[in-house]
Short mmCIF file of C-alpha atoms in Angstrom, two decimals:
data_model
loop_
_atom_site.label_atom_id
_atom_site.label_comp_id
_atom_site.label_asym_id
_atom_site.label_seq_id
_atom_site.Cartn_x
_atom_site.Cartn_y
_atom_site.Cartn_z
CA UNK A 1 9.81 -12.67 -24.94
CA UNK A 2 8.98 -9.58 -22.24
CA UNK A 3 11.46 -7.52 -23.81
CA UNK A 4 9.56 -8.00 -27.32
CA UNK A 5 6.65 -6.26 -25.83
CA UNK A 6 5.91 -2.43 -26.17
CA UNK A 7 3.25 0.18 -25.63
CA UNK A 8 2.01 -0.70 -29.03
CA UNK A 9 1.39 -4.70 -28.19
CA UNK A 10 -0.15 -3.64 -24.76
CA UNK A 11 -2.26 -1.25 -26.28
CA UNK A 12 -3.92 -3.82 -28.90
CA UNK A 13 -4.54 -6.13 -26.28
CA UNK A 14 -6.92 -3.99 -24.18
CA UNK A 15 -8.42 -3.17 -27.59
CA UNK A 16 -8.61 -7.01 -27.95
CA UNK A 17 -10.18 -7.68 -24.54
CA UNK A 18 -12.67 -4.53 -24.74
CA UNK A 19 -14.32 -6.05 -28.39
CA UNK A 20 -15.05 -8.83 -26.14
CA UNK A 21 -17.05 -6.88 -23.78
CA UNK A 22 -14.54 -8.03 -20.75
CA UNK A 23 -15.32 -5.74 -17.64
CA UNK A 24 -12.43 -3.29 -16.74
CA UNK A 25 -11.98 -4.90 -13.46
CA UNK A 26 -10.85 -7.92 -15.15
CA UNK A 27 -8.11 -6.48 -17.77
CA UNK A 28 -6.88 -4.57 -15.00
CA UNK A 29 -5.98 -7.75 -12.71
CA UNK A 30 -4.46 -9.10 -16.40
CA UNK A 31 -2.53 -5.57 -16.80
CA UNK A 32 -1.39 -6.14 -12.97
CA UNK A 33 -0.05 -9.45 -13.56
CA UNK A 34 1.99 -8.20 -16.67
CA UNK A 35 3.18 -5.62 -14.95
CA UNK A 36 4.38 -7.78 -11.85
CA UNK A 37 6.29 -10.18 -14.23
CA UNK A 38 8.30 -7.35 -15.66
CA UNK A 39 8.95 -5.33 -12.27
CA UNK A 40 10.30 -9.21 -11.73
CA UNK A 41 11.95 -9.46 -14.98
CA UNK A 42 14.20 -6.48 -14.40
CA UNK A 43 14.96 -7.76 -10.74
CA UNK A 44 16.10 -10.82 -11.39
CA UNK A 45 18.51 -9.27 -14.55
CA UNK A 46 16.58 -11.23 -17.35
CA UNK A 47 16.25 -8.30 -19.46
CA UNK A 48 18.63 -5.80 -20.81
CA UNK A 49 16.24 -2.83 -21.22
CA UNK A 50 14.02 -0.89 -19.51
CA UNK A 51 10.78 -2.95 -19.82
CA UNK A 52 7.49 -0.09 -20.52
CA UNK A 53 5.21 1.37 -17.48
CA UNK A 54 1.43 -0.64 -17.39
CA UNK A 55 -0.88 1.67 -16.33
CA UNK A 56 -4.51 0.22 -15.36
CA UNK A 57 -7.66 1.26 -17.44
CA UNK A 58 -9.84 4.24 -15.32
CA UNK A 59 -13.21 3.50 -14.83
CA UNK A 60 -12.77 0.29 -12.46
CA UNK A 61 -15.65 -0.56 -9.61
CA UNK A 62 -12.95 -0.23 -6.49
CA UNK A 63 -14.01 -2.16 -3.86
CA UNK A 64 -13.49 -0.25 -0.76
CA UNK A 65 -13.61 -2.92 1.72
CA UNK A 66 -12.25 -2.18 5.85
CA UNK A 67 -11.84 -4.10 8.09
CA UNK A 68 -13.80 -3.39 11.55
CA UNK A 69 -11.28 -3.48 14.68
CA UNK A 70 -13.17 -6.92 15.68
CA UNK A 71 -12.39 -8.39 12.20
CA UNK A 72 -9.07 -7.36 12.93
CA UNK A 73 -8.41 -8.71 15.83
CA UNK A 74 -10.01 -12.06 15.40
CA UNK A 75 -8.33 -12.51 11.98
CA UNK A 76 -4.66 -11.65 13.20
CA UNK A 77 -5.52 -14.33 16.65
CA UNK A 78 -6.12 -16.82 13.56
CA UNK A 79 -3.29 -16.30 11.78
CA UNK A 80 -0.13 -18.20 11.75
CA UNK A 81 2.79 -16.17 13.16
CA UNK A 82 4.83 -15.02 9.93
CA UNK A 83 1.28 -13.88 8.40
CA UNK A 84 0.54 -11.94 11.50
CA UNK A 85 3.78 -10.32 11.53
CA UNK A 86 3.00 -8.94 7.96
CA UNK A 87 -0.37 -8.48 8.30
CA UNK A 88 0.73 -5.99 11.80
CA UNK A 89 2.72 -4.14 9.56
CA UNK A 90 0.31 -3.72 6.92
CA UNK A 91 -2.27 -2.24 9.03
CA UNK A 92 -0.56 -0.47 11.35
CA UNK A 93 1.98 1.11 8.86
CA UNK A 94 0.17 1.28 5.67
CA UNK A 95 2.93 -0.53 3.25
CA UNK A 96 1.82 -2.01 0.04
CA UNK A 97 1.46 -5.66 0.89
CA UNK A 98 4.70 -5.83 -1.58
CA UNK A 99 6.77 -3.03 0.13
CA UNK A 100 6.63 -5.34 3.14
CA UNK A 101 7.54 -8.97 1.85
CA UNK A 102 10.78 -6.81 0.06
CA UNK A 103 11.80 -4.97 3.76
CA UNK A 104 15.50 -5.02 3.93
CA UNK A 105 17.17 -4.42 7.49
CA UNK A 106 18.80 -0.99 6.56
CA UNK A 107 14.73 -0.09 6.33
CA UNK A 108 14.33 -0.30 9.41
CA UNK A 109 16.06 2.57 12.11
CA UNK A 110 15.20 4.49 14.90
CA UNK A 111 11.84 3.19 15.39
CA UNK A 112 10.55 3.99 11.06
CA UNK A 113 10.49 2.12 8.23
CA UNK A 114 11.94 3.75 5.47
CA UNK A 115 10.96 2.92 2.00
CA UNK A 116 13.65 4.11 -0.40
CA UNK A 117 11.50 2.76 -3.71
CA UNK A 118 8.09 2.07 -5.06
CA UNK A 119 5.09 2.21 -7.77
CA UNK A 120 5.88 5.63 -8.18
CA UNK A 121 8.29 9.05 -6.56
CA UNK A 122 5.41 9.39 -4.01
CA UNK A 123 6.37 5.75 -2.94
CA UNK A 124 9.32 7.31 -1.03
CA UNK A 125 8.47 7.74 2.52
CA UNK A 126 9.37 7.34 6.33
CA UNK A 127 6.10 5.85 8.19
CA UNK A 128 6.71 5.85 12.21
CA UNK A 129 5.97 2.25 13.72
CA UNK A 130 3.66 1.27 16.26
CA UNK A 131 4.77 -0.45 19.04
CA UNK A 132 3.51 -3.94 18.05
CA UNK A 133 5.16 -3.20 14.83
CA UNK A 134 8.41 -3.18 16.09
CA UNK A 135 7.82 -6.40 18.55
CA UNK A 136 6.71 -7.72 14.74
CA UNK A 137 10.17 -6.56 13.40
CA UNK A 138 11.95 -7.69 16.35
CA UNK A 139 10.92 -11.30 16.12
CA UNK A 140 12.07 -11.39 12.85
CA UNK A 141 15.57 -10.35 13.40
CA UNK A 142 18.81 -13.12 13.99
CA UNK A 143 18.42 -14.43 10.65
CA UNK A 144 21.69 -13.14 9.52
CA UNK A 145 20.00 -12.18 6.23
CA UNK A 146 19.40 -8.97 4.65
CA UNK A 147 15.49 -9.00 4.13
CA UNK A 148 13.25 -9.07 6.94
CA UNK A 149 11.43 -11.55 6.01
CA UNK A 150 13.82 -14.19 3.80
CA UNK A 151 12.41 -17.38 2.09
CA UNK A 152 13.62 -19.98 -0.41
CA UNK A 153 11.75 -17.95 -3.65
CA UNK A 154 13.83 -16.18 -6.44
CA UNK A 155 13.89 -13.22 -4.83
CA UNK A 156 15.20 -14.38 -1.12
CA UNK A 157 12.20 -12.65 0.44
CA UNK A 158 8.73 -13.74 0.66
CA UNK A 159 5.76 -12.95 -1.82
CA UNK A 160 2.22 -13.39 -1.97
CA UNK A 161 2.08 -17.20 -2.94
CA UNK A 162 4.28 -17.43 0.48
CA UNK A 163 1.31 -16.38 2.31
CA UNK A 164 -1.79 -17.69 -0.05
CA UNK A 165 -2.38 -20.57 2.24
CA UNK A 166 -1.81 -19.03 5.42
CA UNK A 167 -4.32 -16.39 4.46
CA UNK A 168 -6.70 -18.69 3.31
CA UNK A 169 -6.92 -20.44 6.07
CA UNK A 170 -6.78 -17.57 8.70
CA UNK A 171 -10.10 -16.08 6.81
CA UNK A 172 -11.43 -19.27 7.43
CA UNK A 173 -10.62 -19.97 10.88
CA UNK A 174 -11.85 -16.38 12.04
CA UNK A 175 -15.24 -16.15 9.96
CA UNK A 176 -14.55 -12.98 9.07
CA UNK A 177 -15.46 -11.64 5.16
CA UNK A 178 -13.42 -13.00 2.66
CA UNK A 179 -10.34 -9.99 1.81
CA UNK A 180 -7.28 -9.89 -0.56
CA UNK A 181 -3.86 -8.36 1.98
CA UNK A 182 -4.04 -5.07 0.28
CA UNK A 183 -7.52 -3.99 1.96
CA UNK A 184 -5.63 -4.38 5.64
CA UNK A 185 -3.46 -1.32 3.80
CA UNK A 186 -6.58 0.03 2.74
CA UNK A 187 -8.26 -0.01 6.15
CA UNK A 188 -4.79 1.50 8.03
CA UNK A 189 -5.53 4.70 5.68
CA UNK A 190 -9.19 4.93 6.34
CA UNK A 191 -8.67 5.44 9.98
CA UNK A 192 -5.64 7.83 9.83
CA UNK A 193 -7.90 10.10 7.22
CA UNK A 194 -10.22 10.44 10.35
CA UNK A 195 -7.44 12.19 12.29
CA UNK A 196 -4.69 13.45 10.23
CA UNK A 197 -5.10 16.39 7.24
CA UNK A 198 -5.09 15.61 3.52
CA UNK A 199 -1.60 16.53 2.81
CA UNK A 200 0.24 14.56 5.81
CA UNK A 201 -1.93 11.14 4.77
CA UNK A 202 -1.24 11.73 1.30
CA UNK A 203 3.10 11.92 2.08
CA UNK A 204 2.38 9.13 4.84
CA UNK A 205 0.45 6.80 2.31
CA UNK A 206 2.99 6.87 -0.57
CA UNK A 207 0.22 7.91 -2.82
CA UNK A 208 1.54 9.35 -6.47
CA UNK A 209 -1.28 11.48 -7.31
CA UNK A 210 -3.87 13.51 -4.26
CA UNK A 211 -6.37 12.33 -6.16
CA UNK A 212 -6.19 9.07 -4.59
CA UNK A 213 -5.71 10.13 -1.71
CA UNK A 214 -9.04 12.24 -1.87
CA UNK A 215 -11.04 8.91 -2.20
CA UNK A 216 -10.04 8.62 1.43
CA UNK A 217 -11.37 12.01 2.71
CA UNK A 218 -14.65 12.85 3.33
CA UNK A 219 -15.29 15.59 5.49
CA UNK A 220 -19.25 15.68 7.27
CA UNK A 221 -20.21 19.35 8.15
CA UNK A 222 -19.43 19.00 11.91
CA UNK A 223 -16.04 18.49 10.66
CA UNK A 224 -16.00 21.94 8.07
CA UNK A 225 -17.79 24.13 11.03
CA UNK A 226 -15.35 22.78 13.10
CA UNK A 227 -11.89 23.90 11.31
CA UNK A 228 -14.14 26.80 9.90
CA UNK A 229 -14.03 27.50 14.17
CA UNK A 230 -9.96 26.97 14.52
CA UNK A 231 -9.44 29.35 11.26
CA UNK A 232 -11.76 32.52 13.13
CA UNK A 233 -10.46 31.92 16.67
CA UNK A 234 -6.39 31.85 15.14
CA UNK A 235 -7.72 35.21 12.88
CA UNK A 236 -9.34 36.94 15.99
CA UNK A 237 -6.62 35.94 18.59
CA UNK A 238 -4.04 38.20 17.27
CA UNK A 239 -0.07 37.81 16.92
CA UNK A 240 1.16 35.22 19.20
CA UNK A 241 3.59 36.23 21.84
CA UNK A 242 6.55 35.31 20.09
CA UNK A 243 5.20 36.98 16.22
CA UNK A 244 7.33 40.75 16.00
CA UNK A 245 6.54 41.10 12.87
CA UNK A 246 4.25 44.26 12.24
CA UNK A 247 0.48 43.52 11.23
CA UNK A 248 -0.66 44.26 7.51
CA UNK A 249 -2.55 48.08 7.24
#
């Protein structure tokens, strides 16, 4: 029974998988899908307590796949319409592929979706959409249901197995490398770390820790002379017109 298990069971697990010489990668898809059937557990009311956190083993080969704006293109032409209404939102708006099968109408308002709860406090966010987001969002509405995106699962919403096939068979039809959905989220953050500065992507992202966030920034030297550039000219200017406030001695 999930609410038998504790820290303690988790915990001799790994041990049990890591005497085995099973790569990290591996127990960490295992931890994932333990922790998906409890976050699921405790929706659907078939517990009575609060079911332990899973955190994932450090030390993990990431594979930091992005999609190129051809890829992109040519996959979302190949997919079928509910699929490329996701997928839109995913790369355009950065949600965890989960945060967008669970939108909920009250999300969505004056052109942001709002996301009220997530993985972690850092989950909490506003993200501005794009314009072919909200045409996505728009399509979607005159359902008279409360999610976004409804279907006949537990839940009332959509999840991944809704889209498996669809996926599938978009990757196929558009040739383009083989991805899971959570790289298009990946690939919406690796072009907004081009323009925007560490802390703003890290709030915009949802991330929990700026660690991860850091994976996403790498400054070249053009780009360090550059703001090195802003900082003198802003030191050297002087008070701006509207600054009354008396300079240091």
């Amino acid at each position: 029974p999930l609410d038998e298990i504790g820290t303690d069971l988790i915990a001799k697990y790994i041990a049990f998988r890591r005497r085995g010489d099973v790569e990290v990668a591996t127990i960490n898809r295992e931890l994932a899908t333990l922790r998906r059937a409890f976050h699921l557990a405790q929706e659907w009311g078939r517990v009575d307590r609060l079911l332990p956190r899973v955190k994932m083993l450090p030390g993990e080969n990431r594979r930091e796949q992005v999609l190129s704006p051809e890829d992109e293109a040519k996959y979302l032409e190949a997919a079928a319409p509910l699929l490329r209404d996701v997928a839109t939102i995913l790369i355009d708006c950065a949600l965890r592929p989960e945060e967008a099968f669970r939108l909920r109408w009250e999300q969505v308002r004056d052109g942001a979706i709002e996301i009220f709860r997530g993985k972690a406090k850092g989950s909490r966010r506003r993200v501005p959409c794009s314009e072919r987001v909200l045409a996505a969002i728009e399509r979607r509405r005159g359902s008279g249901c409360d999610w976004v995106f409804p279907a006949p699962t537990k839940s009332g919403h959509i999840e991944a197995s809704s889209l498996k096939k669809q996926h599938a068979h978009a990757v196929e039809e558009s040739k383009v490398p083989s991805f899971v959905l959570y790289v298009l989220r990946h690939t919406c953050i690796t072009r907004w770390s081009r323009h925007m500065d560490p802390y703003t992507l890290h709030v915009i992202a949802g991330h929990a820790d700026m660690n991860t966030t850091k994976r996403y920034v790498h400054p070249s030297d053009a780009d360090v002379r550059a703001a090195m550039d802003r900082a003198r000219t802003a030191n050297t200017s002087g008070p701006s017109a509207g600054d009354t406030a008396t300079p240091p001695r």
